[in-house]
Short mmCIF file of C-alpha atoms in Angstrom, two decimals:
data_model
loop_
_atom_site.label_atom_id
_atom_site.label_comp_id
_atom_site.label_asym_id
_atom_site.label_seq_id
_atom_site.Cartn_x
_atom_site.Cartn_y
_atom_site.Cartn_z
CA MET A 1427 -54.93 30.98 132.52
CA ASP A 1428 -53.34 33.26 129.92
CA PRO A 1429 -55.16 34.05 126.66
CA LEU A 1430 -54.25 31.79 123.78
CA PRO A 1431 -51.84 33.41 121.29
CA HIS A 1432 -53.06 34.10 117.78
CA PRO A 1433 -52.07 31.27 115.37
CA SER A 1434 -50.18 33.78 113.21
CA GLY A 1435 -48.05 34.90 116.14
CA ALA A 1436 -49.53 38.42 115.88
CA ARG A 1437 -49.04 40.57 118.95
CA PRO A 1438 -51.20 43.47 120.13
CA PRO A 1439 -50.26 46.97 118.96
CA ASP A 1440 -48.34 49.28 121.26
CA ILE A 1441 -51.18 51.55 122.32
CA PRO A 1442 -50.66 53.67 125.47
CA ALA A 1443 -52.80 52.29 128.28
CA ASP A 1444 -54.78 55.53 128.61
CA LEU A 1445 -55.77 55.33 124.91
CA VAL A 1446 -57.04 51.74 125.02
CA PRO A 1447 -60.87 51.75 125.02
CA VAL A 1448 -62.30 50.57 128.32
CA HIS A 1449 -65.61 49.33 126.85
CA VAL A 1450 -65.98 48.00 123.31
CA ALA A 1451 -69.39 47.25 121.78
CA LEU A 1452 -69.32 44.72 118.94
CA VAL A 1453 -72.01 44.01 116.36
CA MET A 1454 -71.12 40.56 114.99
CA ASP A 1455 -72.56 40.96 111.49
CA GLY A 1456 -72.13 38.98 108.28
CA ASN A 1457 -72.49 35.34 109.33
CA GLY A 1458 -75.30 34.69 106.86
CA ARG A 1459 -73.51 36.34 103.93
CA TRP A 1460 -70.31 34.45 104.73
CA ALA A 1461 -72.20 31.15 104.57
CA LYS A 1462 -74.15 32.10 101.44
CA ALA A 1463 -70.94 32.95 99.57
CA ARG A 1464 -69.76 29.38 100.27
CA GLY A 1465 -73.02 27.66 99.39
CA LEU A 1466 -73.65 26.80 103.06
CA PRO A 1467 -76.72 27.23 105.28
CA ARG A 1468 -76.76 30.39 107.41
CA THR A 1469 -76.25 28.29 110.53
CA GLU A 1470 -72.72 27.41 109.41
CA GLY A 1471 -71.82 31.09 109.50
CA HIS A 1472 -73.03 31.33 113.08
CA LYS A 1473 -70.95 28.30 114.03
CA GLN A 1474 -67.83 29.81 112.52
CA GLY A 1475 -68.58 33.09 114.28
CA GLU A 1476 -68.09 31.39 117.65
CA PHE A 1477 -64.37 31.02 116.96
CA SER A 1478 -64.14 34.65 115.89
CA LEU A 1479 -65.78 35.83 119.11
CA PHE A 1480 -63.50 33.91 121.42
CA ASP A 1481 -60.41 34.95 119.50
CA ILE A 1482 -61.55 38.55 120.02
CA VAL A 1483 -61.98 37.90 123.76
CA ASP A 1484 -58.35 36.73 123.88
CA GLY A 1485 -57.37 39.85 121.93
CA CYS A 1486 -59.17 42.06 124.47
CA LEU A 1487 -57.32 40.35 127.30
CA GLU A 1488 -53.99 40.85 125.54
CA LEU A 1489 -54.60 44.52 124.80
CA GLY A 1490 -56.19 45.44 128.12
CA VAL A 1491 -59.80 46.13 127.06
CA LYS A 1492 -61.81 45.78 130.27
CA CYS A 1493 -65.32 45.28 128.89
CA LEU A 1494 -66.68 43.76 125.67
CA SER A 1495 -70.42 43.86 124.90
CA VAL A 1496 -71.52 41.63 122.02
CA TYR A 1497 -74.84 41.59 120.15
CA ALA A 1498 -75.67 37.88 120.32
CA PHE A 1499 -79.43 38.03 119.64
CA SER A 1500 -81.56 41.13 119.19
CA THR A 1501 -85.22 41.71 119.92
CA GLU A 1502 -85.63 42.07 116.13
CA ASN A 1503 -84.05 38.67 115.41
CA TRP A 1504 -87.34 36.98 116.29
CA LYS A 1505 -88.45 38.02 112.78
CA ARG A 1506 -86.09 35.46 111.24
CA SER A 1507 -87.26 32.04 110.13
CA PRO A 1508 -88.42 29.72 112.95
CA ASP A 1509 -85.63 27.28 112.07
CA GLU A 1510 -82.93 29.92 112.40
CA VAL A 1511 -84.42 31.27 115.65
CA ARG A 1512 -84.46 27.75 117.12
CA PHE A 1513 -80.87 27.24 116.03
CA LEU A 1514 -79.72 30.54 117.54
CA MET A 1515 -81.46 29.85 120.84
CA GLY A 1516 -79.86 26.41 121.13
CA PHE A 1517 -76.53 27.70 119.86
CA ASN A 1518 -76.35 30.52 122.41
CA ARG A 1519 -77.26 28.09 125.18
CA ASN A 1520 -74.66 25.54 124.11
CA VAL A 1521 -71.89 28.11 123.59
CA LEU A 1522 -72.45 29.40 127.13
CA ARG A 1523 -72.33 25.90 128.55
CA ARG A 1524 -69.31 24.89 126.47
CA ARG A 1525 -67.22 28.02 126.99
CA ARG A 1526 -67.96 29.19 130.53
CA ASP A 1527 -65.20 27.12 132.19
CA GLU A 1528 -62.67 28.45 129.68
CA LEU A 1529 -63.76 32.05 130.27
CA ASN A 1530 -63.74 31.55 134.01
CA ALA A 1531 -60.18 30.21 133.84
CA ARG A 1532 -59.13 33.36 131.96
CA GLY A 1533 -60.60 35.61 134.65
CA VAL A 1534 -63.51 36.83 132.50
CA ARG A 1535 -66.69 37.93 134.22
CA MET A 1536 -69.86 37.22 132.26
CA ARG A 1537 -72.91 39.47 132.31
CA TRP A 1538 -76.23 39.45 130.50
CA SER A 1539 -78.25 42.32 129.03
CA GLY A 1540 -81.67 41.63 127.54
CA ARG A 1541 -85.31 40.85 128.13
CA ARG A 1542 -86.60 37.65 129.72
CA PRO A 1543 -89.93 37.35 127.87
CA ARG A 1544 -89.77 34.93 124.89
CA LEU A 1545 -86.22 33.87 125.73
CA TRP A 1546 -85.85 30.13 126.25
CA ARG A 1547 -85.69 29.15 129.93
CA SER A 1548 -82.66 26.98 129.20
CA VAL A 1549 -80.82 30.00 127.75
CA ILE A 1550 -81.70 32.12 130.80
CA SER A 1551 -80.49 29.31 133.05
CA GLU A 1552 -77.11 29.14 131.28
CA LEU A 1553 -76.72 32.92 131.37
CA GLU A 1554 -77.47 33.03 135.09
CA THR A 1555 -75.15 30.11 135.80
CA ALA A 1556 -72.32 31.80 133.90
CA GLU A 1557 -72.94 35.05 135.80
CA ARG A 1558 -72.81 33.27 139.17
CA MET A 1559 -69.75 31.21 138.28
CA THR A 1560 -67.69 34.18 137.10
CA ARG A 1561 -68.96 36.94 139.40
CA HIS A 1562 -65.63 37.41 141.21
CA ASN A 1563 -63.48 37.63 138.07
CA THR A 1564 -61.79 40.94 137.34
CA LYS A 1565 -59.64 40.54 134.20
CA MET A 1566 -62.43 41.71 131.91
CA THR A 1567 -66.21 41.60 131.50
CA LEU A 1568 -67.99 39.89 128.61
CA ASN A 1569 -71.52 41.30 128.38
CA MET A 1570 -73.68 38.93 126.33
CA CYS A 1571 -76.61 40.89 124.87
CA VAL A 1572 -79.25 38.22 124.26
CA ASN A 1573 -82.83 39.18 123.38
CA TYR A 1574 -81.56 42.73 123.63
CA GLY A 1575 -82.83 45.91 122.00
CA GLY A 1576 -81.73 49.42 122.90
CA ARG A 1577 -85.17 50.97 122.72
CA ALA A 1578 -86.62 48.07 124.69
CA GLU A 1579 -84.01 48.59 127.40
CA ILE A 1580 -84.85 52.30 127.64
CA VAL A 1581 -88.61 51.64 127.69
CA ASP A 1582 -88.20 49.00 130.42
CA ALA A 1583 -86.02 51.39 132.43
CA ALA A 1584 -88.57 54.19 132.06
CA ALA A 1585 -91.39 51.88 133.19
CA ALA A 1586 -89.42 50.75 136.27
CA LEU A 1587 -88.56 54.35 137.14
CA ALA A 1588 -92.21 55.38 136.71
CA ARG A 1589 -93.29 52.67 139.15
CA ASP A 1590 -90.78 53.92 141.71
CA VAL A 1591 -92.02 57.50 141.27
CA ARG A 1592 -95.61 56.30 141.71
CA ASP A 1593 -94.68 54.39 144.87
CA GLY A 1594 -92.82 57.36 146.34
CA ARG A 1595 -89.32 55.89 146.15
CA VAL A 1596 -88.09 58.51 143.66
CA ASN A 1597 -88.88 62.24 143.46
CA ALA A 1598 -89.81 63.02 139.86
CA ASP A 1599 -88.29 66.51 140.18
CA ARG A 1600 -84.91 65.00 141.01
CA ILE A 1601 -84.56 62.58 138.12
CA THR A 1602 -81.23 63.07 136.37
CA GLU A 1603 -79.41 61.10 133.67
CA ALA A 1604 -77.47 59.34 136.42
CA VAL A 1605 -80.70 58.36 138.21
CA PHE A 1606 -82.24 57.06 135.00
CA ALA A 1607 -79.09 55.07 134.12
CA ARG A 1608 -79.46 53.07 137.33
CA TYR A 1609 -82.52 51.40 135.78
CA LEU A 1610 -80.69 50.07 132.71
CA ASP A 1611 -79.84 46.37 132.38
CA GLU A 1612 -76.21 46.64 133.55
CA PRO A 1613 -75.94 50.07 135.20
CA ASP A 1614 -72.48 49.48 136.65
CA LEU A 1615 -70.82 48.94 133.27
CA PRO A 1616 -69.05 52.02 131.85
CA ASP A 1617 -70.29 53.84 128.78
CA VAL A 1618 -69.12 52.47 125.45
CA ASP A 1619 -65.88 54.02 124.18
CA LEU A 1620 -65.58 52.15 120.87
CA PHE A 1621 -68.45 50.79 118.76
CA VAL A 1622 -67.34 48.24 116.14
CA ARG A 1623 -69.39 46.56 113.44
CA SER A 1624 -68.18 43.93 111.01
CA SER A 1625 -69.43 43.21 107.45
CA GLY A 1626 -69.38 46.74 105.99
CA GLU A 1627 -72.81 47.80 107.22
CA GLN A 1628 -72.79 51.24 108.84
CA ARG A 1629 -75.67 51.13 111.30
CA THR A 1630 -75.91 50.79 115.05
CA SER A 1631 -79.05 48.62 114.73
CA ASN A 1632 -80.56 49.46 118.11
CA PHE A 1633 -77.47 48.32 120.03
CA LEU A 1634 -76.63 50.11 123.30
CA PRO A 1635 -77.88 53.55 122.18
CA TRP A 1636 -77.85 55.09 125.68
CA GLN A 1637 -74.38 53.80 126.46
CA SER A 1638 -72.90 54.70 123.05
CA VAL A 1639 -73.80 58.39 122.81
CA TYR A 1640 -70.11 59.38 122.81
CA ALA A 1641 -68.65 56.19 121.36
CA GLU A 1642 -66.22 56.31 118.46
CA MET A 1643 -67.66 54.36 115.52
CA VAL A 1644 -65.51 52.00 113.43
CA PHE A 1645 -67.15 50.02 110.63
CA LEU A 1646 -65.03 47.29 109.01
CA ASP A 1647 -65.78 45.45 105.75
CA THR A 1648 -64.79 41.97 106.99
CA LEU A 1649 -67.62 39.46 107.49
CA PHE A 1650 -67.69 38.27 111.08
CA PRO A 1651 -66.56 34.65 110.53
CA ASP A 1652 -63.34 36.09 109.01
CA PHE A 1653 -63.00 38.64 111.83
CA ASP A 1654 -60.46 38.08 114.61
CA ARG A 1655 -58.43 39.93 117.24
CA ARG A 1656 -56.33 41.65 114.58
CA HIS A 1657 -59.42 43.46 113.32
CA LEU A 1658 -60.31 44.46 116.88
CA TRP A 1659 -56.77 45.76 117.41
CA HIS A 1660 -57.00 47.79 114.19
CA ALA A 1661 -60.26 49.35 115.41
CA CYS A 1662 -58.57 50.18 118.72
CA GLU A 1663 -55.71 51.87 116.85
CA VAL A 1664 -58.26 53.98 114.97
CA TYR A 1665 -59.91 54.82 118.28
CA ALA A 1666 -56.56 55.84 119.83
CA SER A 1667 -55.89 58.22 116.93
CA ARG A 1668 -59.11 60.19 117.36
CA ASP A 1669 -59.58 63.41 119.31
CA ARG A 1670 -62.38 62.90 121.82
CA ARG A 1671 -63.71 66.24 123.05
CA TYR A 1672 -67.16 65.34 124.48
CA GLY A 1673 -68.66 68.54 123.14
CA GLY A 1674 -65.78 70.76 124.22
CA ALA A 1675 -63.32 72.51 121.93
CA VAL A 1676 -60.00 74.30 122.07
CA PRO A 1677 -60.20 77.93 120.86
CA ASN A 1678 -58.72 78.49 117.41
CA PRO A 1679 -55.47 80.46 117.48
CA VAL A 1680 -55.95 84.03 116.28
CA PRO A 1681 -52.95 85.86 114.80
CA GLU A 1682 -51.87 88.88 116.77
CA THR A 1683 -52.55 92.20 115.12
CA THR A 1684 -50.06 95.03 115.18
#
C-alpha cells in the first residue's frame, strides 16, 4: 500500500539519496499550547497530533527516511495531572490498535523503546502485538518511545551490563562503546542523523541522548498539531545542507610563500 499523498498535492524535495537522513528523532511538542490557544482542553491537542504523526510517516515513506523515532510519552510525563496521564495511556493504546493494520499495509515495522514499570499492561500488550505483526516489514521503522527517558535507558543498560560482568559473561576490561550499546532498548537501530522538535522549544528533553550524539538539530516554531510532512521535508533539506564532519576537519588552505 502506497503512502497517502498530501492533500495539498505537495511532493517531497529532490534530495540526493545519500543526503536523506536514515534515522530521524521527533519530539512532538506543542499539543497543549495548540489546544489552549483555541480554548480547548489539552487532550484535543493530543488528538489532533495523531493526524500530524501519521502524515509525517507518509512523508518519511515518500522521501526514503528509513527510521522514525517519536517521543510519545516520557518518563517525566507521569508528573502531569492524573486525568491527562490516563488520557495519554488510553490514547496511545487506542492509536496503536487503530493504526497498526494501516502501518502494516504500508510496510512499516513498529518497535518500542521504554520502560515496563508503571506502563499500563494494555499499552504494553498493544505495543508487543504491533511489533509481532509488523516484524517482517522493511519499508521503514517507526520506533514508538513510550515511558521512555534517555537517562533511564542508559541506567538500565548499565545495570544489565553490570549483572553480566558479575556473572562472568562480559570482561569488564573489554567493554567498549559498541559493547555498551548492545544493552540499549533497540540496539540494532542506527544512530540518529536528524533530531527535530516542533513548537519552538530548543531542548532535547532527555530524548535518545546516546543515539543523538552526532545528530543535526533542527528546531521549528510550528506547534505539533499544525506540523505535517512538509515541515519534516524542510528539516531534511536543512540536514542535507549541513557539513557533517564527526570531529574531523579539512586543513585550511595556506597561501604559498615566495
